[in-house]
Amino acid sequence: MKSSATVMRKRILVAFIALIVVFSALGGRLFYIQIIDGAELRSKAGEQWYRDLPLKAARGKILDANGVVIADSKDVFTLYARPNAVVDKASVAGEIAEALGETYETVFDKLSKSVGEVTVKRKIDADTAYALREKDIAGLYFTLDTQRNYPFGSSMSQIVGFTNIDNIGQSGIESYYDKYLTGVDGYAYTSTDIAGRETDDTATRYVPSIPGCDVTLSIDSNIQAFADSAVHTAAAEFSARAAQMIVMDVKTGGILAMAKSPAFDLNDPPRNDLDLLNELSRNTLVVDMYEPGSTFKIFTTAAAIEAGVVTDNDSFFCAGSRTVDGQRIRCWRSIGHGSQHLAEGVKNSCNCVFMDLALRLGTSRFYDALETFGLGAKTGIDFAGESSGMLMKEENVKTVDLARIGFGQAVAVTPLQLITGVCSIVNGGTLYRPYLVASVDSYDGKNLATRDPIAVRRTVSEATSARMREYLRGVVESGGGSKAGVAGYAIGGKTGTAQKYAGGGGIAQGKYISSFIGFAPADDPKYAVLMIVDEPQGYMYYGSLVAAPYAGDVFEKIFDYANIAPSEDVGVEYTFMPDVIGMTAQEAVAALEKQGLGVELIGDGKIIAQTPIPNARVKVADTVLIRSE
């Protein structure tokens, strides 16, 4: 039998070993907590000891080409409450509700929450915030926030875009360049007790915010104002579905203006109607495509000249239509243009001439040229959602399709594609990538990036470009584009009138897209203007009458703004509009042409209406409209 002393020693040894194990476990746990997990636990403790309030960073400015502010940020405030620190919740809720225009119940519910901190309201204007802060109510705290401000209101609304309540870009430049415009938020740290109340020895520490970068556009706000006026006036005058305009720098691809009517105020977007907001904020000049009609004839002519399939001396005959693949395709002038050379065909916008040119080129050469002009592909502009337009698959193109493409049917382009391609034809033959942002700078003025013009490829030779400028100048001087002319200045351009299609693919009766594209000065182009009026109401729907005058108005304002002196004697010759009501179409055309006027004729019977009215004074070479029964 073991002695009691031996048993005791064993018990002591077991107890000692147990103590060693316990203390080792405690030491290991302490080491893990202090060394291994210490940083994370200290962080969690800090979250309980401190309250951090965000200091929102100011979003970068958006500026025009002249440094004029288009979008900036104004100071607003966010009101927070620490419910445990609010002594008389009922009374405080009443004061807050009255000051902020909120309901008492909404504020009281927030102050009654069992949380350390609650957001009462955001985007409070400075005056209201200062007035409420002077009351020095325990448990209430304000932090500085920012809210986007757009000094130009509805101007450029589809380009600039807007942000959400958290100042995150939702559309336009605000969205595309969001990562540059967004700054880095800061914080204010304050020590508190377990109930969320500030301690007596509290010291607030600040981590300052860093403002976002400033973005400078190629847009000139003055030229933009000219374009805005044109589209809003045109839309109202013709009760149109929409009117829109692009002004481009011919030599760089920079967008000088993009305007659309209807528009919306960027300071008050219709956020409660998402369908309306999406419709109004669509930059259709970039994202939508349409059948261009006669403005497309510029591409056909340039392609034919460049390929050498036509000369100035070639003669074309128009009897009012062509029959291709057994289908009769009408010229817009049903009585025909008769015999004409290429320059006359361009000036007359004769469909038959452009059918002939397309057929001479053939599908392969014509398609190669169209792709060189950038059609059927995105331009690469710095804007989201760009469309590539639409060309029929080359292998599916029939002869009749080719003929129609020649004068702008059976093809779809975006307005941006059209003006970009035309600029390449008249600037000497260089296709530039269009752009909206010219530079990005840090908030302290350091330049981070500057965009140089990007030449994509050559489209036509210098010789072809010079001939095209001459032909298109003739269109404005004595052809269908005369209403875009400005006395004393050389302008080139082309009108377009395209029928629209219904949902089933058939022609939508009475619905047209009226357009004009022009450039100036004609001998050395700097500015290009594309004006589009969608579904003008009434019988005046030709691009020469609906779109061209507004392009001319914008050109005239640009000449004044840019101090471009006239190149010619500004003397203007006038005549009087004869009374042609009751005449046959042929008689009326002859009478008007005798007066030196261009003619847009609808129908081929007896004349029942004319614009302008009889005996009105009109410029010689202006285009007038007559309508027959």
XYZ file of C-alpha atoms in Angstrom:
629
model
C 0.000 0.000 0.000
C 1.404 3.277 -1.139
C 2.287 5.800 1.510
C 0.229 8.931 1.870
C 3.326 11.016 1.095
C 3.707 9.401 -2.333
C 0.076 9.986 -3.167
C 0.370 13.594 -2.140
C 3.451 14.123 -4.307
C 1.607 12.694 -7.304
C -1.390 14.946 -6.687
C 0.864 17.980 -6.429
C 2.625 17.008 -9.666
C -0.682 16.606 -11.510
C -1.898 19.950 -10.180
C 1.384 21.590 -11.178
C 1.181 20.148 -14.689
C -2.438 21.273 -14.945
C -1.444 24.787 -13.891
C 1.336 24.804 -16.479
C -1.131 23.745 -19.166
C -3.654 26.374 -18.111
C -1.096 29.168 -17.943
C 0.423 28.064 -21.249
C -3.007 28.177 -22.864
C -3.693 31.592 -21.367
C -0.274 32.820 -22.475
C -0.812 31.488 -25.971
C -4.228 33.110 -26.161
C -2.821 36.367 -24.843
C -0.010 36.208 -27.440
C -2.551 35.554 -30.201
C -4.794 38.419 -29.079
C -2.005 40.935 -28.576
C 0.363 39.984 -31.370
C -1.450 37.979 -34.009
C -4.960 39.527 -33.817
C -4.002 42.760 -32.107
C -4.326 45.130 -35.058
C -7.822 43.946 -35.945
C -9.041 44.088 -32.354
C -7.601 47.556 -31.847
C -9.445 48.614 -34.995
C -12.712 47.183 -33.678
C -12.172 48.881 -30.360
C -11.510 52.144 -32.161
C -14.830 51.784 -33.926
C -16.523 51.678 -30.523
C -14.453 54.490 -29.048
C -14.682 56.802 -32.052
C -17.359 58.039 -34.421
C -16.172 58.875 -37.906
C -18.136 61.260 -40.089
C -17.383 61.384 -43.817
C -16.061 64.567 -45.410
C -17.236 64.260 -48.983
C -14.725 65.209 -51.648
C -15.715 67.882 -54.143
C -16.301 66.463 -57.599
C -14.086 67.907 -60.324
C -15.330 70.695 -62.560
C -16.385 70.329 -66.170
C -15.219 73.312 -68.222
C -15.760 74.476 -71.789
C -12.917 75.155 -74.227
C -12.603 78.719 -72.871
C -12.450 77.687 -69.226
C -16.088 78.568 -68.524
C -17.579 76.342 -65.807
C -20.257 74.009 -67.144
C -20.545 71.807 -64.051
C -19.194 72.305 -60.549
C -20.048 71.432 -56.961
C -21.680 73.626 -54.339
C -21.442 73.113 -50.600
C -24.346 71.395 -48.899
C -24.580 69.623 -45.550
C -25.645 66.273 -44.135
C -27.344 66.177 -40.725
C -26.573 63.199 -38.458
C -28.041 62.400 -35.038
C -26.798 60.217 -32.200
C -30.115 59.166 -30.688
C -28.630 58.361 -27.240
C -27.279 61.903 -26.983
C -30.575 63.617 -27.883
C -32.218 64.570 -24.587
C -35.761 65.621 -25.575
C -36.492 63.681 -28.768
C -40.038 64.998 -29.207
C -39.023 68.635 -28.968
C -35.908 68.188 -31.114
C -37.875 66.303 -33.779
C -40.267 69.226 -34.011
C -37.465 71.766 -34.437
C -35.716 69.670 -37.101
C -38.930 68.981 -39.007
C -39.802 72.659 -39.126
C -36.318 73.712 -40.237
C -35.927 71.046 -42.941
C -39.493 70.872 -44.203
C -39.830 67.231 -43.140
C -42.713 65.566 -41.341
C -42.487 65.302 -37.580
C -43.157 61.553 -37.648
C -40.272 60.879 -40.057
C -37.748 62.768 -37.932
C -39.011 61.384 -34.609
C -38.753 57.808 -35.901
C -35.091 58.403 -36.838
C -34.288 59.924 -33.449
C -35.932 56.972 -31.706
C -33.813 54.291 -33.389
C -31.599 52.098 -31.188
C -28.426 52.808 -33.137
C -25.281 54.753 -32.475
C -25.827 57.141 -35.345
C -28.508 57.901 -37.943
C -28.596 60.075 -41.048
C -31.432 62.586 -40.671
C -31.190 64.332 -44.058
C -28.703 64.927 -46.849
C -28.162 67.814 -49.269
C -29.213 70.590 -46.881
C -28.440 74.083 -48.161
C -25.913 76.171 -46.243
C -28.352 78.757 -44.842
C -30.663 76.109 -43.415
C -27.767 74.128 -41.954
C -26.209 77.193 -40.292
C -29.547 78.258 -38.802
C -30.142 74.819 -37.309
C -26.584 74.480 -36.049
C -26.873 77.789 -34.140
C -29.498 76.111 -31.952
C -26.638 73.963 -30.565
C -28.820 70.914 -30.019
C -27.013 68.059 -28.253
C -26.675 64.900 -30.350
C -26.888 66.628 -33.745
C -23.905 66.881 -36.072
C -23.348 68.312 -39.534
C -20.795 67.282 -42.115
C -19.871 69.120 -45.269
C -21.120 67.494 -48.481
C -21.324 68.613 -52.098
C -24.070 68.763 -54.680
C -23.622 69.049 -58.432
C -24.450 72.422 -59.934
C -24.991 73.146 -63.640
C -24.882 76.894 -64.415
C -26.144 76.370 -67.985
C -29.290 74.464 -66.931
C -30.647 72.520 -69.898
C -27.830 73.418 -72.311
C -25.649 70.405 -73.183
C -27.858 68.197 -71.006
C -27.353 65.142 -73.250
C -23.571 65.701 -73.357
C -22.714 66.625 -69.781
C -25.114 64.185 -68.122
C -25.922 64.074 -64.412
C -25.036 62.341 -61.144
C -27.047 60.545 -58.484
C -27.433 61.679 -54.873
C -24.042 60.129 -54.044
C -22.369 62.221 -56.779
C -21.689 59.198 -58.971
C -21.967 59.901 -62.709
C -25.053 58.389 -64.304
C -24.881 59.571 -67.914
C -22.874 61.625 -70.390
C -19.450 63.019 -69.543
C -20.317 62.721 -65.838
C -20.475 58.947 -66.307
C -17.789 58.370 -68.963
C -15.155 60.342 -67.016
C -16.468 59.478 -63.543
C -13.186 57.970 -62.317
C -11.400 61.261 -63.040
C -14.116 63.556 -61.712
C -14.562 61.612 -58.460
C -12.382 62.742 -55.554
C -11.215 60.893 -52.419
C -13.423 61.343 -49.355
C -11.988 62.423 -45.991
C -13.169 61.774 -42.429
C -13.622 63.484 -39.057
C -12.915 61.246 -36.020
C -14.415 62.034 -32.572
C -14.015 59.950 -29.350
C -17.283 58.825 -27.675
C -18.449 56.676 -24.789
C -20.277 53.371 -25.147
C -23.605 55.186 -25.598
C -22.234 57.231 -28.480
C -21.895 60.467 -26.467
C -18.800 62.604 -26.940
C -16.393 62.327 -24.024
C -15.399 65.407 -22.042
C -11.816 65.318 -23.280
C -12.848 64.678 -26.893
C -10.505 65.783 -29.656
C -11.653 65.653 -33.271
C -9.082 64.597 -35.854
C -9.527 65.330 -39.544
C -8.396 63.457 -42.629
C -8.997 65.999 -45.438
C -10.706 65.043 -48.671
C -9.033 65.344 -52.078
C -11.115 67.007 -54.831
C -11.607 65.265 -58.168
C -9.908 66.225 -61.438
C -11.190 68.967 -63.712
C -12.255 67.971 -67.235
C -12.088 70.490 -70.092
C -14.323 69.904 -73.117
C -13.808 70.783 -76.762
C -17.256 72.411 -76.549
C -17.318 76.197 -76.921
C -20.241 77.441 -74.800
C -20.760 80.425 -77.118
C -21.114 78.256 -80.220
C -23.216 75.886 -78.118
C -25.580 78.784 -77.386
C -25.967 79.413 -81.136
C -26.807 75.738 -81.690
C -29.223 75.636 -78.731
C -31.137 78.595 -80.107
C -31.339 77.014 -83.560
C -32.719 73.651 -82.434
C -35.247 75.061 -79.980
C -36.543 77.575 -82.504
C -36.746 75.012 -85.307
C -38.535 72.477 -83.111
C -41.113 75.097 -82.141
C -41.566 76.564 -85.630
C -42.197 73.199 -87.272
C -43.805 71.440 -84.281
C -41.144 68.805 -84.805
C -40.619 65.637 -82.816
C -37.041 66.772 -82.246
C -34.343 69.025 -83.667
C -30.615 68.576 -83.197
C -27.305 70.003 -84.331
C -23.593 69.198 -84.270
C -20.869 71.762 -84.862
C -17.430 70.201 -85.463
C -13.915 71.512 -85.961
C -13.194 70.268 -89.489
C -9.429 70.161 -88.920
C -9.332 68.252 -85.609
C -12.563 66.326 -85.041
C -13.257 68.317 -81.876
C -16.949 68.762 -81.068
C -17.687 72.484 -80.689
C -21.408 72.078 -79.981
C -24.025 69.356 -79.608
C -27.583 70.548 -79.159
C -30.942 68.823 -79.002
C -34.531 69.851 -78.414
C -36.307 68.732 -76.275
C -33.850 68.895 -73.384
C -34.098 68.986 -69.574
C -32.644 71.032 -66.726
C -29.635 69.191 -65.311
C -30.284 70.839 -61.932
C -33.739 69.255 -61.789
C -33.826 66.019 -63.848
C -37.175 64.162 -63.882
C -35.958 61.367 -61.612
C -39.512 60.300 -60.755
C -40.181 59.344 -64.382
C -37.349 57.052 -65.474
C -38.740 56.517 -68.983
C -38.874 60.264 -69.579
C -35.441 60.760 -68.034
C -33.916 58.054 -70.249
C -35.556 59.519 -73.345
C -34.474 63.092 -72.662
C -30.932 62.163 -71.655
C -30.189 60.077 -74.781
C -27.569 61.737 -76.931
C -29.239 60.674 -80.182
C -26.538 62.393 -82.249
C -24.207 59.613 -81.076
C -26.356 56.627 -80.146
C -29.164 56.650 -82.743
C -28.978 56.000 -86.469
C -31.202 57.183 -89.313
C -31.505 57.027 -93.088
C -29.658 60.168 -94.228
C -31.174 60.789 -97.649
C -29.426 63.285 -99.923
C -26.667 64.344 -97.513
C -25.253 60.874 -98.191
C -24.700 61.857 -101.831
C -21.512 63.583 -100.698
C -19.979 60.154 -100.040
C -21.158 58.748 -103.357
C -19.703 61.663 -105.297
C -16.357 61.591 -103.487
C -16.053 57.813 -103.909
C -16.784 58.055 -107.637
C -14.266 60.879 -108.185
C -11.594 59.112 -106.134
C -12.119 55.860 -108.078
C -11.912 57.705 -111.394
C -15.272 56.515 -112.700
C -16.543 60.031 -113.464
C -15.169 63.305 -114.817
C -16.449 66.863 -114.899
C -17.390 66.448 -118.547
C -19.522 63.327 -118.109
C -23.158 63.933 -118.960
C -26.152 62.412 -117.180
C -29.796 62.480 -118.222
C -32.696 62.520 -115.790
C -36.209 61.928 -117.078
C -37.585 61.782 -113.549
C -36.765 58.158 -112.774
C -34.517 55.141 -113.387
C -35.567 51.520 -113.749
C -33.194 49.121 -111.976
C -33.807 45.373 -111.670
C -37.296 46.000 -112.986
C -38.074 48.538 -110.262
C -38.806 52.155 -111.085
C -36.928 54.497 -108.760
C -38.059 58.112 -108.895
C -35.958 61.223 -108.729
C -37.256 63.719 -106.180
C -38.165 65.987 -109.102
C -40.827 64.005 -110.932
C -40.532 66.082 -114.153
C -36.810 65.310 -114.286
C -33.660 67.414 -114.564
C -32.808 66.657 -118.169
C -29.177 66.582 -119.292
C -26.574 67.689 -116.734
C -22.898 67.415 -115.878
C -21.632 66.151 -112.528
C -21.453 69.565 -110.857
C -25.024 70.276 -111.962
C -26.153 66.872 -110.744
C -24.703 67.586 -107.300
C -26.272 71.055 -107.241
C -29.633 69.638 -108.356
C -29.338 66.673 -105.954
C -30.555 64.489 -108.826
C -31.196 60.934 -107.650
C -30.586 59.555 -111.131
C -27.025 60.903 -111.191
C -26.164 59.216 -107.910
C -27.745 55.930 -108.940
C -25.512 56.003 -112.005
C -22.424 56.776 -109.918
C -23.109 53.921 -107.503
C -23.654 51.484 -110.363
C -20.421 52.606 -112.034
C -18.530 51.983 -108.809
C -20.002 48.549 -108.204
C -20.678 47.064 -104.800
C -17.116 46.126 -103.876
C -15.500 49.494 -104.636
C -18.410 51.442 -103.206
C -18.358 49.472 -99.948
C -14.588 49.831 -99.641
C -15.032 53.605 -99.943
C -17.894 53.756 -97.434
C -15.855 51.808 -94.893
C -12.917 54.158 -95.506
C -15.227 57.081 -94.684
C -15.984 55.360 -91.369
C -19.513 54.225 -92.156
C -20.710 50.994 -90.592
C -18.277 51.378 -87.656
C -18.080 53.394 -84.452
C -16.097 56.604 -84.650
C -14.450 55.985 -81.272
C -15.715 59.164 -79.628
C -15.262 59.381 -75.850
C -18.920 58.829 -75.076
C -20.836 55.730 -73.975
C -23.404 53.929 -76.122
C -22.186 54.943 -79.579
C -23.885 53.138 -82.463
C -21.993 51.813 -85.478
C -24.708 52.649 -88.007
C -25.785 49.969 -90.454
C -24.715 48.835 -93.909
C -26.285 45.857 -95.652
C -23.991 42.856 -95.855
C -22.018 43.284 -99.036
C -22.874 39.805 -100.303
C -26.590 40.564 -99.940
C -26.558 43.813 -101.919
C -28.572 43.610 -105.129
C -28.213 46.022 -108.022
C -31.370 47.865 -106.986
C -30.024 48.143 -103.428
C -26.769 49.580 -104.715
C -28.670 52.192 -106.726
C -30.684 53.242 -103.672
C -27.619 53.425 -101.433
C -26.137 55.824 -103.987
C -28.657 58.526 -103.028
C -28.911 57.733 -99.318
C -31.557 55.049 -99.005
C -31.099 51.459 -97.716
C -28.320 52.673 -95.406
C -28.287 54.029 -91.845
C -25.753 56.293 -90.169
C -25.432 58.214 -86.936
C -25.329 62.001 -87.227
C -21.835 61.870 -85.743
C -20.653 59.398 -88.407
C -22.081 61.583 -91.152
C -20.402 64.825 -90.095
C -17.115 63.071 -89.273
C -16.955 61.458 -92.711
C -17.944 64.659 -94.531
C -15.271 66.627 -92.657
C -12.665 64.195 -93.959
C -13.859 64.796 -97.533
C -13.621 68.595 -97.353
C -10.542 69.028 -95.087
C -8.077 67.604 -97.594
C -8.823 63.935 -97.007
C -8.010 63.149 -93.346
C -10.502 61.308 -91.155
C -10.128 62.443 -87.532
C -11.495 60.674 -84.490
C -14.133 62.956 -82.946
C -13.767 63.856 -79.284
C -15.489 65.764 -76.490
C -12.800 66.060 -73.819
C -9.672 68.050 -74.618
C -7.772 67.773 -71.323
C -7.828 66.514 -67.727
C -6.204 68.503 -64.909
C -5.760 67.864 -61.184
C -7.646 70.072 -58.737
C -4.485 72.136 -58.152
C -4.042 72.878 -61.847
C -1.501 70.234 -62.883
C -2.182 68.950 -66.390
C -2.605 65.175 -66.402
C -3.577 64.582 -70.029
C -4.129 66.612 -73.184
C -5.760 65.194 -76.269
C -4.034 65.791 -79.582
C -6.100 65.334 -82.765
C -6.024 61.692 -83.845
C -5.806 61.157 -87.610
C -7.363 57.755 -88.325
C -6.642 57.462 -92.067
C -6.810 59.203 -95.405
C -10.166 58.958 -97.181
C -9.656 60.942 -100.413
C -6.860 62.787 -102.154
C -6.283 66.543 -101.886
C -7.465 66.870 -105.494
C -10.750 65.047 -104.812
C -11.264 67.128 -101.678
C -10.804 70.376 -103.623
C -13.340 69.298 -106.268
C -15.859 68.323 -103.605
C -15.522 71.698 -101.905
C -16.180 73.391 -105.236
C -19.252 71.258 -106.017
C -20.746 71.712 -102.556
C -20.115 75.436 -102.625
C -22.247 75.524 -105.758
C -25.089 73.834 -103.866
C -25.219 76.738 -101.394
C -24.571 79.509 -103.889
C -27.190 78.535 -106.451
C -28.694 75.176 -105.497
C -30.944 73.643 -102.878
C -28.753 74.807 -100.002
C -29.044 78.512 -100.787
C -30.919 79.317 -97.574
C -27.795 78.315 -95.648
C -25.843 81.054 -97.389
C -24.477 84.108 -95.616
C -23.882 87.230 -97.685
C -20.181 87.775 -98.335
C -19.074 84.320 -97.169
C -18.290 81.124 -99.068
C -20.157 78.150 -97.614
C -20.450 74.635 -98.986
C -23.052 72.043 -98.100
C -25.812 69.626 -98.985
C -29.443 69.289 -98.026
C -31.276 66.065 -97.247
C -34.907 64.981 -96.997
C -35.425 61.370 -95.943
C -38.638 59.456 -95.427
C -39.038 57.577 -92.174
C -40.130 53.983 -91.807
C -42.898 52.530 -89.669
C -42.500 49.604 -87.307
C -43.348 47.029 -89.970
C -40.682 48.338 -92.339
C -43.000 50.277 -94.649
C -42.754 53.987 -95.290
C -44.389 56.116 -92.591
C -46.567 58.512 -94.539
C -45.984 62.188 -93.836
C -42.951 61.596 -91.626
C -39.601 62.976 -92.757
C -36.159 63.829 -91.483
C -35.037 67.164 -92.875
C -31.336 67.945 -92.746
C -28.480 70.099 -93.954
C -24.742 69.618 -93.589
C -22.385 72.469 -94.407
C -18.861 73.742 -93.913
C -17.135 77.127 -93.953
C -15.104 78.909 -95.126
C -15.566 76.828 -98.259
C -12.018 77.165 -99.580
C -10.346 76.320 -96.239
C -12.978 74.809 -93.933
C -12.774 75.313 -90.191
C -16.380 74.755 -89.077
C -18.897 72.070 -90.062
C -22.564 72.209 -89.097
C -25.116 69.394 -89.283
C -28.739 70.413 -88.644
C -31.463 67.746 -88.380
C -35.199 68.295 -87.874
C -37.121 65.109 -87.087
C -40.721 64.975 -88.318
C -41.443 68.619 -89.134
C -45.198 69.112 -89.391
C -46.986 70.535 -92.417
C -46.071 70.457 -96.071
C -42.729 72.244 -95.610
C -40.452 69.303 -94.924
C -37.596 69.699 -97.401
C -34.168 70.067 -95.806
C -33.531 73.092 -98.004
C -36.405 74.949 -96.337
C -36.502 73.438 -92.864
C -32.879 72.779 -91.870
C -30.680 74.911 -94.134
C -31.834 78.330 -92.848
C -30.930 77.437 -89.259
C -27.494 76.194 -90.284
C -27.011 79.500 -92.087
C -27.994 81.422 -88.953
C -25.425 79.507 -86.902
C -22.713 80.059 -89.511
C -23.443 83.789 -89.492
C -23.142 83.954 -85.702
C -19.920 81.940 -85.759
C -18.397 84.314 -88.326
C -19.172 87.256 -86.063
C -17.963 85.460 -82.929
C -14.715 84.234 -84.522
C -14.085 87.565 -86.253
C -14.006 85.972 -89.699
C -14.181 88.757 -92.249
C -16.318 88.353 -95.399
C -14.386 87.265 -98.472
C -16.744 88.830 -100.986
C -18.766 91.969 -101.568
C -21.719 91.752 -99.177
C -24.133 93.315 -101.637
C -27.250 91.134 -101.895
C -29.519 91.028 -104.929
C -33.240 90.651 -104.308
C -36.221 89.798 -106.466
C -39.954 89.305 -105.846
C -41.819 86.049 -105.543
C -44.163 85.654 -108.531
C -47.709 84.371 -108.116
C -47.685 80.838 -109.556
C -50.944 79.556 -108.055
C -52.972 77.812 -110.773
C -50.023 77.312 -113.132
C -48.891 73.863 -114.213
C -45.759 72.546 -112.564
C -43.713 73.187 -115.689
C -45.023 76.750 -116.054
C -44.368 77.547 -112.406
C -40.826 76.169 -112.480
C -40.061 78.200 -115.601
C -41.473 81.397 -114.057
C -39.497 80.983 -110.852
C -36.252 80.083 -112.551
C -36.675 83.159 -114.764
C -36.608 85.205 -111.535
C -33.344 83.511 -110.581
C -34.899 81.329 -107.880
C -34.268 77.714 -107.008
C -37.365 75.528 -106.809
C -38.534 72.676 -104.587
C -41.574 71.111 -106.281
C -44.046 68.726 -104.690
C -46.176 66.874 -107.243
C -46.523 67.594 -110.973
C -50.056 68.972 -111.402
C -51.472 72.483 -110.988
C -49.900 74.607 -108.253
C -52.114 75.011 -105.179
C -49.664 76.528 -102.644
C -46.396 78.430 -102.577
C -43.847 79.609 -99.994
C -43.184 82.499 -99.697
C -46.410 84.263 -100.620
C -46.757 86.218 -103.907
C -44.808 89.479 -104.110
C -42.682 88.702 -101.054
C -39.106 89.948 -101.360
C -36.590 87.087 -101.614
C -32.878 86.816 -102.294
C -31.891 85.872 -105.817
C -30.858 82.188 -105.868
C -32.965 81.407 -102.779
C -34.957 78.195 -102.932
C -38.744 78.489 -102.799
C -41.395 75.818 -102.341
C -44.368 75.142 -104.585
C -46.949 72.419 -104.106
C -49.302 70.990 -106.711
C -52.528 69.062 -106.409
